[in-house]
PDB file of C-alpha atoms and ligand atoms in Angstrom:
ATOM      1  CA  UNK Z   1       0.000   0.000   0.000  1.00 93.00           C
ATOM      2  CA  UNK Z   2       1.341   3.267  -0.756  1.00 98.00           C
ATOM      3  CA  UNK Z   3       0.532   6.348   0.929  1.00 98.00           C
ATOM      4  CA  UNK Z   4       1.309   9.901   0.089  1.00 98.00           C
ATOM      5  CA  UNK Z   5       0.423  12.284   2.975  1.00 98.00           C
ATOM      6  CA  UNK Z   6       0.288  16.127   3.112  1.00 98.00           C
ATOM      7  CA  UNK Z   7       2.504  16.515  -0.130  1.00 98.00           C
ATOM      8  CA  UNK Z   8       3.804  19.728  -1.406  1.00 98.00           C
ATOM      9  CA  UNK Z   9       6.225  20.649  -3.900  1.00 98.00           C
ATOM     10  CA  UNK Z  10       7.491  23.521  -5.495  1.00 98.00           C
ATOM     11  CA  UNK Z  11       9.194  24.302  -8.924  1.00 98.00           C
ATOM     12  CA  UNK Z  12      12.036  27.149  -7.882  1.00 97.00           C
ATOM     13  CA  UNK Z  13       9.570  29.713  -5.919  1.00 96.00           C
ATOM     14  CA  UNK Z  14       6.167  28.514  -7.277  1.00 97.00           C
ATOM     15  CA  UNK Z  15       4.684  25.791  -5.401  1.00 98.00           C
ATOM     16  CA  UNK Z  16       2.219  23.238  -7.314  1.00 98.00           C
ATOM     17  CA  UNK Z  17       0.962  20.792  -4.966  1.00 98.00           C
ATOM     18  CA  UNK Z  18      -0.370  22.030  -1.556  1.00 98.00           C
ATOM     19  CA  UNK Z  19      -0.612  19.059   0.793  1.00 98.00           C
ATOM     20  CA  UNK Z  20      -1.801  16.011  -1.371  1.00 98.00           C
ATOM     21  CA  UNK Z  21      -2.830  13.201   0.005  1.00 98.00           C
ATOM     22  CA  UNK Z  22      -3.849  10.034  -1.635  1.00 97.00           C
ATOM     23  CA  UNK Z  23      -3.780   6.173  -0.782  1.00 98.00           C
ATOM     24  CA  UNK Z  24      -3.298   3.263  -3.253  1.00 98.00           C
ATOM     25  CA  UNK Z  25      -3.719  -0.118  -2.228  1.00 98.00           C
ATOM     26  CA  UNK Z  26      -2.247  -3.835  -4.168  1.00 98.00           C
ATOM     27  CA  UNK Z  27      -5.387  -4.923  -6.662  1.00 98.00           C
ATOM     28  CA  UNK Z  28      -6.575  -1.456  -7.054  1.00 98.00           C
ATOM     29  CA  UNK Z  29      -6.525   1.077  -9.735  1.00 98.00           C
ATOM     30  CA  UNK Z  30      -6.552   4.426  -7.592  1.00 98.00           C
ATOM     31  CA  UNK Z  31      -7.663   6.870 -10.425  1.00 98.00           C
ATOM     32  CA  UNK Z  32      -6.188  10.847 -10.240  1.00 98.00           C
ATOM     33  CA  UNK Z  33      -8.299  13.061 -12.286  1.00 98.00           C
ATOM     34  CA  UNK Z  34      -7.700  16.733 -13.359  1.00 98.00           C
ATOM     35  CA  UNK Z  35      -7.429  19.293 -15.962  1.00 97.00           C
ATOM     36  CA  UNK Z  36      -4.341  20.163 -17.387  1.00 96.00           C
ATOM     37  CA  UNK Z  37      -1.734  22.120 -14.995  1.00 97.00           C
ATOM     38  CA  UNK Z  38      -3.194  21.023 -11.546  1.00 98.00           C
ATOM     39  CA  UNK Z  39      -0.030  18.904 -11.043  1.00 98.00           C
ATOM     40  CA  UNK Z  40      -1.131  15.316 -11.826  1.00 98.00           C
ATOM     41  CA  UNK Z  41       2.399  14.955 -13.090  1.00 98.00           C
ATOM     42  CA  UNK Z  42       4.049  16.400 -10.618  1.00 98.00           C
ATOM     43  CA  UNK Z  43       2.641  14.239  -7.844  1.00 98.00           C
ATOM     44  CA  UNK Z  44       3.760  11.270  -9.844  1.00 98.00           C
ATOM     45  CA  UNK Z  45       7.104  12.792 -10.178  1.00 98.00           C
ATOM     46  CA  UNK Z  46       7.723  13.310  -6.609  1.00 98.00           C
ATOM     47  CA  UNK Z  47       6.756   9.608  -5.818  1.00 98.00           C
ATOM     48  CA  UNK Z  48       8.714   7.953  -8.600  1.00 97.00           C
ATOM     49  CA  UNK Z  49      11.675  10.288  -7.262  1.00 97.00           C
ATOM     50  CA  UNK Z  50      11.977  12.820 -10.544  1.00 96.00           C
ATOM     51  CA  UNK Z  51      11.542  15.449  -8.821  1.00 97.00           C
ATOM     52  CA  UNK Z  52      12.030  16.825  -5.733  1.00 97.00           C
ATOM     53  CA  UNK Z  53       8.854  17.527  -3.427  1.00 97.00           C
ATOM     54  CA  UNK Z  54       9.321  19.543  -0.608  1.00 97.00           C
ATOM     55  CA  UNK Z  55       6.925  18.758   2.289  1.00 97.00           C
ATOM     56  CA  UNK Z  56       4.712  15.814   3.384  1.00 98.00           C
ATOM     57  CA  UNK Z  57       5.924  11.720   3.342  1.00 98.00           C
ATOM     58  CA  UNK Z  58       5.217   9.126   0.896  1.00 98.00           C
ATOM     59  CA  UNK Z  59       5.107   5.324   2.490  1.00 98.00           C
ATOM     60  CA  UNK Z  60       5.381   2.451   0.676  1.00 97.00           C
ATOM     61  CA  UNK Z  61       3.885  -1.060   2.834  1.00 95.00           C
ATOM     62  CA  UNK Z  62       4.619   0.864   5.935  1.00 95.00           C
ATOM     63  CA  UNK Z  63       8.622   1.928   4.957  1.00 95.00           C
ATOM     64  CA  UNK Z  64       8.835   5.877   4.416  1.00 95.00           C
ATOM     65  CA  UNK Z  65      10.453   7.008   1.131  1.00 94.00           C
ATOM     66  CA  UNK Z  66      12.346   9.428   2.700  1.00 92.00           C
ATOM     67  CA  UNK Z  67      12.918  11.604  -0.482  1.00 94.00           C
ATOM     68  CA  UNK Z  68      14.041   9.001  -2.996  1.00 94.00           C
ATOM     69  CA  UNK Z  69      16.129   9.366  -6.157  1.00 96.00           C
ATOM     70  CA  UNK Z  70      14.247   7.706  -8.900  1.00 95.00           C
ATOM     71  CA  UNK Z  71      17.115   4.655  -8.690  1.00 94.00           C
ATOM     72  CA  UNK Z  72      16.030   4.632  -5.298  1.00 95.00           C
ATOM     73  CA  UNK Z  73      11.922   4.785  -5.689  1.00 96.00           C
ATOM     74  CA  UNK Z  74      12.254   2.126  -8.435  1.00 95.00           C
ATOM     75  CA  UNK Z  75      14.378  -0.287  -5.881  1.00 94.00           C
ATOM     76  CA  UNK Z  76      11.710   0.174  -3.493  1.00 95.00           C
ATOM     77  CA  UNK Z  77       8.982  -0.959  -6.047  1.00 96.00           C
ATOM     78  CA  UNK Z  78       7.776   2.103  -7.638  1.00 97.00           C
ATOM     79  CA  UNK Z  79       7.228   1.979 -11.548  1.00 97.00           C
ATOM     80  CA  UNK Z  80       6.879   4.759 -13.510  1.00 96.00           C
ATOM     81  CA  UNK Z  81       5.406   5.452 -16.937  1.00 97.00           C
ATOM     82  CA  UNK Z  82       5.845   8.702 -17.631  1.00 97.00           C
ATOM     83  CA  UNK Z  83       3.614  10.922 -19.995  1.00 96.00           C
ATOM     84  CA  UNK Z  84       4.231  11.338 -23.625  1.00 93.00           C
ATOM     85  CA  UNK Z  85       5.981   7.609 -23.087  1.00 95.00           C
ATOM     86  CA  UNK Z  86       9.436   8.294 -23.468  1.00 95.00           C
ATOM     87  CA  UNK Z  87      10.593   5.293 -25.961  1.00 96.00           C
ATOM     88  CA  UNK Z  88      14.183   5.459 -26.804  1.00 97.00           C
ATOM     89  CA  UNK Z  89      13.357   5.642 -30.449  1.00 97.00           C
ATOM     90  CA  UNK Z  90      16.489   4.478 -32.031  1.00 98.00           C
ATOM     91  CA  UNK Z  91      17.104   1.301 -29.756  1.00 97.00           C
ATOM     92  CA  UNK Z  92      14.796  -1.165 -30.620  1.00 98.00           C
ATOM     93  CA  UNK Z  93      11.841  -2.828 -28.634  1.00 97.00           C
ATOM     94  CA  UNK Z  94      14.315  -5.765 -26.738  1.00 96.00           C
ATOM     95  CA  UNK Z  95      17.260  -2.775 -25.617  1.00 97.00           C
ATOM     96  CA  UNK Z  96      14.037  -0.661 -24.512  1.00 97.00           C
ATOM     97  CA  UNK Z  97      12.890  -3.478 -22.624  1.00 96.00           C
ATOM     98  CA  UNK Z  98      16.210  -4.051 -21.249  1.00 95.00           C
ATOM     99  CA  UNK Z  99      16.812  -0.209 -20.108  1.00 92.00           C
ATOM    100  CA  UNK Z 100      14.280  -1.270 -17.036  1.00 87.00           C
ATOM    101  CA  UNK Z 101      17.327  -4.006 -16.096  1.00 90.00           C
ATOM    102  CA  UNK Z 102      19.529  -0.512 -14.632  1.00 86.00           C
ATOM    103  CA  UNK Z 103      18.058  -1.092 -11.179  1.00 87.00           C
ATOM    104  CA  UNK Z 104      17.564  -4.812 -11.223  1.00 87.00           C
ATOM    105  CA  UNK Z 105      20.360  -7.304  -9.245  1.00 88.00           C
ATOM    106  CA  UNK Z 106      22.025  -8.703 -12.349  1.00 87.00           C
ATOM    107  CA  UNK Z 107      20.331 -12.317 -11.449  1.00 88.00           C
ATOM    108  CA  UNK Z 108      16.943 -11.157 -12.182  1.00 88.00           C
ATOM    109  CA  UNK Z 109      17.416  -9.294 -15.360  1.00 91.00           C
ATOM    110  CA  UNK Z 110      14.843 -11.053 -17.755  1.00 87.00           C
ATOM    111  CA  UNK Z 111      11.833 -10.156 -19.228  1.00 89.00           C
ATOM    112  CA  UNK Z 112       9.464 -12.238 -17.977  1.00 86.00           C
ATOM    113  CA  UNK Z 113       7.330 -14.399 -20.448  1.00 88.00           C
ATOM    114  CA  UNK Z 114       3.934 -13.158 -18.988  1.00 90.00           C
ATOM    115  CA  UNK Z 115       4.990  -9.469 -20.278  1.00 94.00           C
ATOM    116  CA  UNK Z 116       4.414 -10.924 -23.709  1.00 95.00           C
ATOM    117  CA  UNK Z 117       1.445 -12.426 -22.836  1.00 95.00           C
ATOM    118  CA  UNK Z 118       0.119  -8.954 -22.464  1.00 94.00           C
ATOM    119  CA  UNK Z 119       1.360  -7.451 -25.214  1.00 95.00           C
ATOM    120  CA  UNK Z 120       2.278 -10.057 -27.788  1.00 95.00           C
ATOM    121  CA  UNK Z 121       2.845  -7.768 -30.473  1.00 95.00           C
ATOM    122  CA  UNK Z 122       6.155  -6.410 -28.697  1.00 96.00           C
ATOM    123  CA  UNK Z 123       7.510 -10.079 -29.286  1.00 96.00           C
ATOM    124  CA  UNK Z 124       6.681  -9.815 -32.835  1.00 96.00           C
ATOM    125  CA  UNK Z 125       8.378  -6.176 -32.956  1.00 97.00           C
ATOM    126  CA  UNK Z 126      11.513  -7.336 -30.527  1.00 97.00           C
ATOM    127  CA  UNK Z 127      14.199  -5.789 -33.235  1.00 97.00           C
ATOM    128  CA  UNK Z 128      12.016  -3.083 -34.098  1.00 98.00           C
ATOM    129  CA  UNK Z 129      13.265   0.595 -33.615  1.00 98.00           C
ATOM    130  CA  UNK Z 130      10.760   2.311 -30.468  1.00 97.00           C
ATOM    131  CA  UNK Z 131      10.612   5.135 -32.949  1.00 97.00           C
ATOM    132  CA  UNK Z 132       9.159   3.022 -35.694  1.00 97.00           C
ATOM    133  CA  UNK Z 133       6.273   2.019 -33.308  1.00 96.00           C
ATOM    134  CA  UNK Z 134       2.649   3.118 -33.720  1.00 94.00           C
ATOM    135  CA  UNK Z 135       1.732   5.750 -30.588  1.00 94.00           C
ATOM    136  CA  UNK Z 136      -0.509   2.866 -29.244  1.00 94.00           C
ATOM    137  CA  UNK Z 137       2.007   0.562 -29.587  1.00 95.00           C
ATOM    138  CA  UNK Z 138       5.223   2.480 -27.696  1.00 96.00           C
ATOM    139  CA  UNK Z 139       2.670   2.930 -25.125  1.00 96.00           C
ATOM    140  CA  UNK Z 140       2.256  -0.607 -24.668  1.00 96.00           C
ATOM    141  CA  UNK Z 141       6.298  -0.751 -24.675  1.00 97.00           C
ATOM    142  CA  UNK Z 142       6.264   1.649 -21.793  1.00 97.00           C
ATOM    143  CA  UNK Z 143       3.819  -0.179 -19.589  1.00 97.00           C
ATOM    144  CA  UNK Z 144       6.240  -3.694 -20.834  1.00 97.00           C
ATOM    145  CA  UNK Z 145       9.407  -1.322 -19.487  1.00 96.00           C
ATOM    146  CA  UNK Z 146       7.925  -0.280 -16.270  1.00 96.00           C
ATOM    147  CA  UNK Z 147       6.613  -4.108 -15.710  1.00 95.00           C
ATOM    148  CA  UNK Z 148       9.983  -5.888 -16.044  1.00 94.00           C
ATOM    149  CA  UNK Z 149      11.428  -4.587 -11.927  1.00 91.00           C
ATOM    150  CA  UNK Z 150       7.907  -6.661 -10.870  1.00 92.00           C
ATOM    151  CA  UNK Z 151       6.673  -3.494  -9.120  1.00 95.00           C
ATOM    152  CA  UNK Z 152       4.914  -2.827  -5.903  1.00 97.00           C
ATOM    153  CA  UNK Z 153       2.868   0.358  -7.629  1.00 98.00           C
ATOM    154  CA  UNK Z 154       2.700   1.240 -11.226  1.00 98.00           C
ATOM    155  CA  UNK Z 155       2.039   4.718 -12.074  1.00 98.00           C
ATOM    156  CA  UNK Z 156       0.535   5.711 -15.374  1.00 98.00           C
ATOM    157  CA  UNK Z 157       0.715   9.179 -16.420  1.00 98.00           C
ATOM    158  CA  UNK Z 158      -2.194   9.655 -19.336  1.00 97.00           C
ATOM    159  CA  UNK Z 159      -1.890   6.244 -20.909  1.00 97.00           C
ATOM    160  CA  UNK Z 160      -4.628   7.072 -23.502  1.00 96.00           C
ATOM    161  CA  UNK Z 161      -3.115  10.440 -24.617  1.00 95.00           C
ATOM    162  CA  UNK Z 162      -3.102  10.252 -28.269  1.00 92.00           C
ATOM    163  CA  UNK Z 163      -3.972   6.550 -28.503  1.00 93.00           C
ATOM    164  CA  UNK Z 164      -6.340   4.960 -31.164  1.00 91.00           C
ATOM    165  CA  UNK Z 165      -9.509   4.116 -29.466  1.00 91.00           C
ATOM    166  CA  UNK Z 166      -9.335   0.195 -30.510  1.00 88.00           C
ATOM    167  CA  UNK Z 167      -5.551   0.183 -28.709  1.00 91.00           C
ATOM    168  CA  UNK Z 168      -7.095   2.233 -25.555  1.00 95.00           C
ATOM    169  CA  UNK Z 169      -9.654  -0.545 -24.799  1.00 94.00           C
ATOM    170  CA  UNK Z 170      -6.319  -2.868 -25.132  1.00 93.00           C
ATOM    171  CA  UNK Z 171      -4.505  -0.910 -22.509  1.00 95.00           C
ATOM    172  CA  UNK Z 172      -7.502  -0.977 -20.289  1.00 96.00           C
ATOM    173  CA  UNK Z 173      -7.698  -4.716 -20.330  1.00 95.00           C
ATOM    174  CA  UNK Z 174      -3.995  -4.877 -19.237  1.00 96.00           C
ATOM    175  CA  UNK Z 175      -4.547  -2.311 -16.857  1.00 97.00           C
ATOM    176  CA  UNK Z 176      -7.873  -4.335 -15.537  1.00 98.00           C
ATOM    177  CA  UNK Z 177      -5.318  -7.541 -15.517  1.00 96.00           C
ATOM    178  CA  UNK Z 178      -2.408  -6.269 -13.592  1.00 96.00           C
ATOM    179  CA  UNK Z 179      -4.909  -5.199 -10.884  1.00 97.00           C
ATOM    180  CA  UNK Z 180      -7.192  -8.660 -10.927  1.00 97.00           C
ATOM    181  CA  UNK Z 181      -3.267 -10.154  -9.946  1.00 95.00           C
ATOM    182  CA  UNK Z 182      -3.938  -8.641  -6.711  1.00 95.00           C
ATOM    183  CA  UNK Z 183       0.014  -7.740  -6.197  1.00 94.00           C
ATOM    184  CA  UNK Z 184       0.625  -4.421  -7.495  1.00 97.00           C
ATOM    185  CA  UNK Z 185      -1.248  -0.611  -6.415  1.00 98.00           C
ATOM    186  CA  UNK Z 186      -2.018   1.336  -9.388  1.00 98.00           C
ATOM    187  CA  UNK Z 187      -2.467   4.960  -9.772  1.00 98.00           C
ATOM    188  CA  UNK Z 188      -3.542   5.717 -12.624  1.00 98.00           C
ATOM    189  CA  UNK Z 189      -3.536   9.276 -14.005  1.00 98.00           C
ATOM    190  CA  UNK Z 190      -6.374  10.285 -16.572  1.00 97.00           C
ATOM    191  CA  UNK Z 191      -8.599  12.820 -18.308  1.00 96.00           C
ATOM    192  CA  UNK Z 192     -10.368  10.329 -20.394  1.00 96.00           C
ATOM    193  CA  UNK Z 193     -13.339  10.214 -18.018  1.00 97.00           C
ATOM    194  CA  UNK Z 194     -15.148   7.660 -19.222  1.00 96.00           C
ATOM    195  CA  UNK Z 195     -12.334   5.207 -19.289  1.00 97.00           C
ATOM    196  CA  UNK Z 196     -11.430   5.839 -15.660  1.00 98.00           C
ATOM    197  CA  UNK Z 197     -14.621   5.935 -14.478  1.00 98.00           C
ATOM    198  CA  UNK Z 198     -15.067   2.088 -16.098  1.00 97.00           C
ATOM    199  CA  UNK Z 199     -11.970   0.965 -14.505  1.00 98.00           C
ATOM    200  CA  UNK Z 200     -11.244   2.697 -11.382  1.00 98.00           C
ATOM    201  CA  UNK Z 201     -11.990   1.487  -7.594  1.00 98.00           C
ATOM    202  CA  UNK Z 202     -11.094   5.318  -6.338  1.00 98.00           C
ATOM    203  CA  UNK Z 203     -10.597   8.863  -7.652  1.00 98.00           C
ATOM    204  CA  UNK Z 204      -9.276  11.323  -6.551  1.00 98.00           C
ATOM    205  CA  UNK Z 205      -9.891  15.079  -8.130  1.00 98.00           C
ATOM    206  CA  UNK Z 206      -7.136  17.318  -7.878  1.00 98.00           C
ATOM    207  CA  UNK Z 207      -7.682  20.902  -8.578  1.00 97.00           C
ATOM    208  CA  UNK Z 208      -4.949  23.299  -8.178  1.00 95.00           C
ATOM    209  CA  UNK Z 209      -2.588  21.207  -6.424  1.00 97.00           C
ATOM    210  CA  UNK Z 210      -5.404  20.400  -3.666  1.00 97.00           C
ATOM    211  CA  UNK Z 211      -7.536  17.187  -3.830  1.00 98.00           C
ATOM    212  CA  UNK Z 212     -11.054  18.960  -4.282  1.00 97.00           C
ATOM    213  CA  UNK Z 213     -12.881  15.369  -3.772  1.00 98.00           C
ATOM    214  CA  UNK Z 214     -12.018  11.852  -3.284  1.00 98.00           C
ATOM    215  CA  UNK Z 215     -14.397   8.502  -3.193  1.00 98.00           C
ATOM    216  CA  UNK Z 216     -14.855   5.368  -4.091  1.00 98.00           C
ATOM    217  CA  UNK Z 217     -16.473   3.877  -6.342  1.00 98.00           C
ATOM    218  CA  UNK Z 218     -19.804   3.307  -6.006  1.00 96.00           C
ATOM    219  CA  UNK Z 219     -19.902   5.819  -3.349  1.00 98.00           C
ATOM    220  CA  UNK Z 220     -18.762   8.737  -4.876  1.00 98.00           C
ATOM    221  CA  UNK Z 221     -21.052  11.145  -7.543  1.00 98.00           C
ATOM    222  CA  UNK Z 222     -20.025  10.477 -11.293  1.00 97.00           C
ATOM    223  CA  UNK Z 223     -21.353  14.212 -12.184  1.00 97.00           C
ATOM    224  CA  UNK Z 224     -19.835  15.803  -9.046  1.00 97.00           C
ATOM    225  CA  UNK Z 225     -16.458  14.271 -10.211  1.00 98.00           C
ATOM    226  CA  UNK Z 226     -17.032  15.278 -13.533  1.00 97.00           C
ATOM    227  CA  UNK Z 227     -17.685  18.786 -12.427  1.00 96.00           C
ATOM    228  CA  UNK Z 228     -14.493  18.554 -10.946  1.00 96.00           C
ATOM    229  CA  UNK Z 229     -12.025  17.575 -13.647  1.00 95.00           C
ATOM    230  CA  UNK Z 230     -13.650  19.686 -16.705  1.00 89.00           C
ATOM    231  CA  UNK Z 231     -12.469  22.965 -17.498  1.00 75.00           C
TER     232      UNK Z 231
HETATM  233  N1  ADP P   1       9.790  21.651 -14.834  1.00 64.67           N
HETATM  234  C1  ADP P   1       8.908  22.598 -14.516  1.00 64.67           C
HETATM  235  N2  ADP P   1       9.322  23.843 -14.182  1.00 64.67           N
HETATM  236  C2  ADP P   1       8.436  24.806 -13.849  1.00 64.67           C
HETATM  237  N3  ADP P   1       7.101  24.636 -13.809  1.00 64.67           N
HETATM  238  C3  ADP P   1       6.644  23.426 -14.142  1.00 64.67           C
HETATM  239  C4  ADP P   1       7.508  22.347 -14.512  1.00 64.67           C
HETATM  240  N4  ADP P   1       6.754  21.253 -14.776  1.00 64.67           N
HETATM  241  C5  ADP P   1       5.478  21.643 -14.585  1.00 64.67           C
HETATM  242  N5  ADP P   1       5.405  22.928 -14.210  1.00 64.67           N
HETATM  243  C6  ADP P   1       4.176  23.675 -13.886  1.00 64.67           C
HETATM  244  O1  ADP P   1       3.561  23.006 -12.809  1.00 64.67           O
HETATM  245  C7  ADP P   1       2.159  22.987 -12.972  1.00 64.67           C
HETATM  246  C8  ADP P   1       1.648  21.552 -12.900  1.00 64.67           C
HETATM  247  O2  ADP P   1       2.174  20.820 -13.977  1.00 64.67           O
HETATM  248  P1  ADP P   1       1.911  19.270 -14.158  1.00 64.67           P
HETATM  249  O3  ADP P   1       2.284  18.564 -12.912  1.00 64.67           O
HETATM  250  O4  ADP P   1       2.605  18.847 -15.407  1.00 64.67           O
HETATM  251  O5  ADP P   1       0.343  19.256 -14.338  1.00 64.67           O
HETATM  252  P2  ADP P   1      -0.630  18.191 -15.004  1.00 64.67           P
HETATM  253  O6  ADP P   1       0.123  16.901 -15.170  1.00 64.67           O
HETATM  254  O7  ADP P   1      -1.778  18.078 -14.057  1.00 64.67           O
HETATM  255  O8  ADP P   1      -1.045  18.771 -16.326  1.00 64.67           O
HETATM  256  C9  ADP P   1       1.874  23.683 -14.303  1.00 64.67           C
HETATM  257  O9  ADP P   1       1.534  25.011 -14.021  1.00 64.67           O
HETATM  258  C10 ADP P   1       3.190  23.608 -15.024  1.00 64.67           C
HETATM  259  O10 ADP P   1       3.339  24.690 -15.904  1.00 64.67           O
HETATM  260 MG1   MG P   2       0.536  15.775 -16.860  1.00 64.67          MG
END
C-alpha cells in the first residue's frame, strides 16, 4: 500500500501541490483526475523520485520514502510510466525493454514471459526501432518497461493520450489484468473520463494542487467528479 500524505512541492519559488494526500492499495486502480496544470504529473514525479517535493511523506507497505532518487523509488517498487511515453526511439523494442534491467540485481534481469502475454505484439516487434512504433504501440512498450522490476505500484501518467480508441480498450484490459493479480497498487492518471470511471476502484480530483474530492467507487457522484475535472 502506498501512501502519500500532506505533499507539497514547489518548482524554484512557485509551489504546485499544496498538501496532497492520496492512498493506493495492491489490486486497485486508484484513479487521479484533473485538468491540465493542476499537477497530476508532478505528484507522480515526486513519488517515482523525478523530482524533488518539498513537504509531506510518501510510504510504501509501511517503509517511508524518505525523499528518494528515482534509482532509489524504483528499488523500493515504484514503476513509472511517464507521460508522452518516453521510448528510446532508435534502440529497438528488446534494448528498450532491457533499459528497465539498470536497477535490477544482475540475477533477475529477464523479461518475464507473462509481459508478452500482455502485449504479444512487442515479441513480434523485438528488433524493431521504439521510434518506428505506432503511438498505441510504444505505449504498450512503456507499460512492458515499467513491468519488467515486478513493481509494488505502477504509475501511469495519461496512458490514452493520443492513442487509437481500438488500442485504448487494449490498454484498459492490461490495466484491468495487472490489478485482478492482486500484487501491485495502481495509480492511474487520466482525463479520459469515461475510461477511468469504467476501470477505477477510487478517484481522486485534484484541482490546483489540492484534492477537491475523493471517493470510491460506487460511493462517490459520477457528475460531481465530472464537475471537478472539466475545465
Ligand atoms: N519543470 C517545470 N518547471 C516549472 N514549472 C513546471 C515544470 N513542470 C510543470 N510545471 C508547472 O507546474 C504545474 C503543474 O504541472 P503538471 O504537474 O505537469 O500538471 P498536469 O500533469 O496536471 O497537467 C503547471 O503550471 C506547469 O506549468
Ligand atoms: Mg501531466
Amino acid at each position: 500500500m502506498l501512501i502519500v500524505d500532506d505533499l507539497t512541492l514547489h518548482y524554484g519559488q512557485s509551489q504546485i501541490l499544496h498538501g496532497l494526500s492520496l492512498t493506493a492499495e495492491a489490486g486497485k486502480v486508484s484513479a487521479v483526475m484533473g485538468t491540465n496544470g493542476v499537477g497530476k504529473t508532478s505528484l507522480l514525479k515526486a513519488i517515482a523520485g523525478r523530482h524533488p517535493y518539498s513537504g509531506g511523506t510518501i510510504t510504501l507497505d509501511g517503509k517511508p520514502l524518505d525523499h528518494p532518487t528515482a534509482f532509489q523509488a524504483a528499488r523500493a517498487g515504484i514503476a513509472y510510466v511517464p507521460q508522452g511515453r518516453e521510448i528510446f526511439p532508435l534502440m529497438t523494442v528488446q534494448e528498450n525493454l532491457e533499459a528497465g534491467f539498470a536497477c535490477l540485481d544482475r540475477t533477475e534481469r529477464g523479461v518475464p514471459e507473462h509481459i508478452f502475454e500482455l502485449f504479444p505484439i512487442l515479441k513480434e516487434f523485438l528488433n524493431r526501432r521504439g521510434g518506428d512504433l505506432s503511438g498505441g504501440q510504444q505505449q504498450q512498450l512503456a507499460i512492458a518497461r515499467a513491468l519488467i522490476t515486478r513493481p509494488r505500484v505502477l504509475l501511469l501518467d495519461e496512458p490514452t493520450e493520443g492513442i487509437q480508441p481500438n488500442i485504448i480498450q487494449q490498454i484498459g484490459r492490461v490495466i484491468a489484468q495487472l490489478r485482478d493479480q492482486g500484487e501491485m497498487a495502481i495509480v492511474l492518471v487520466e482525463q479520459y473520463f469515461d475510461f477511468t470511471w469504467g476501470l477505477a476502484d477510487s478517484f481522486t480530483a485534484v484541482t490546483r494542487g489540492e484534492v477537491s474530492l475523493s471517493g470510491k467507487a460506487g460511493e462517490i457522484d459520477r457528475e460531481a467528479l465530472l464537475s471537478k475535472v472539466s475545465i
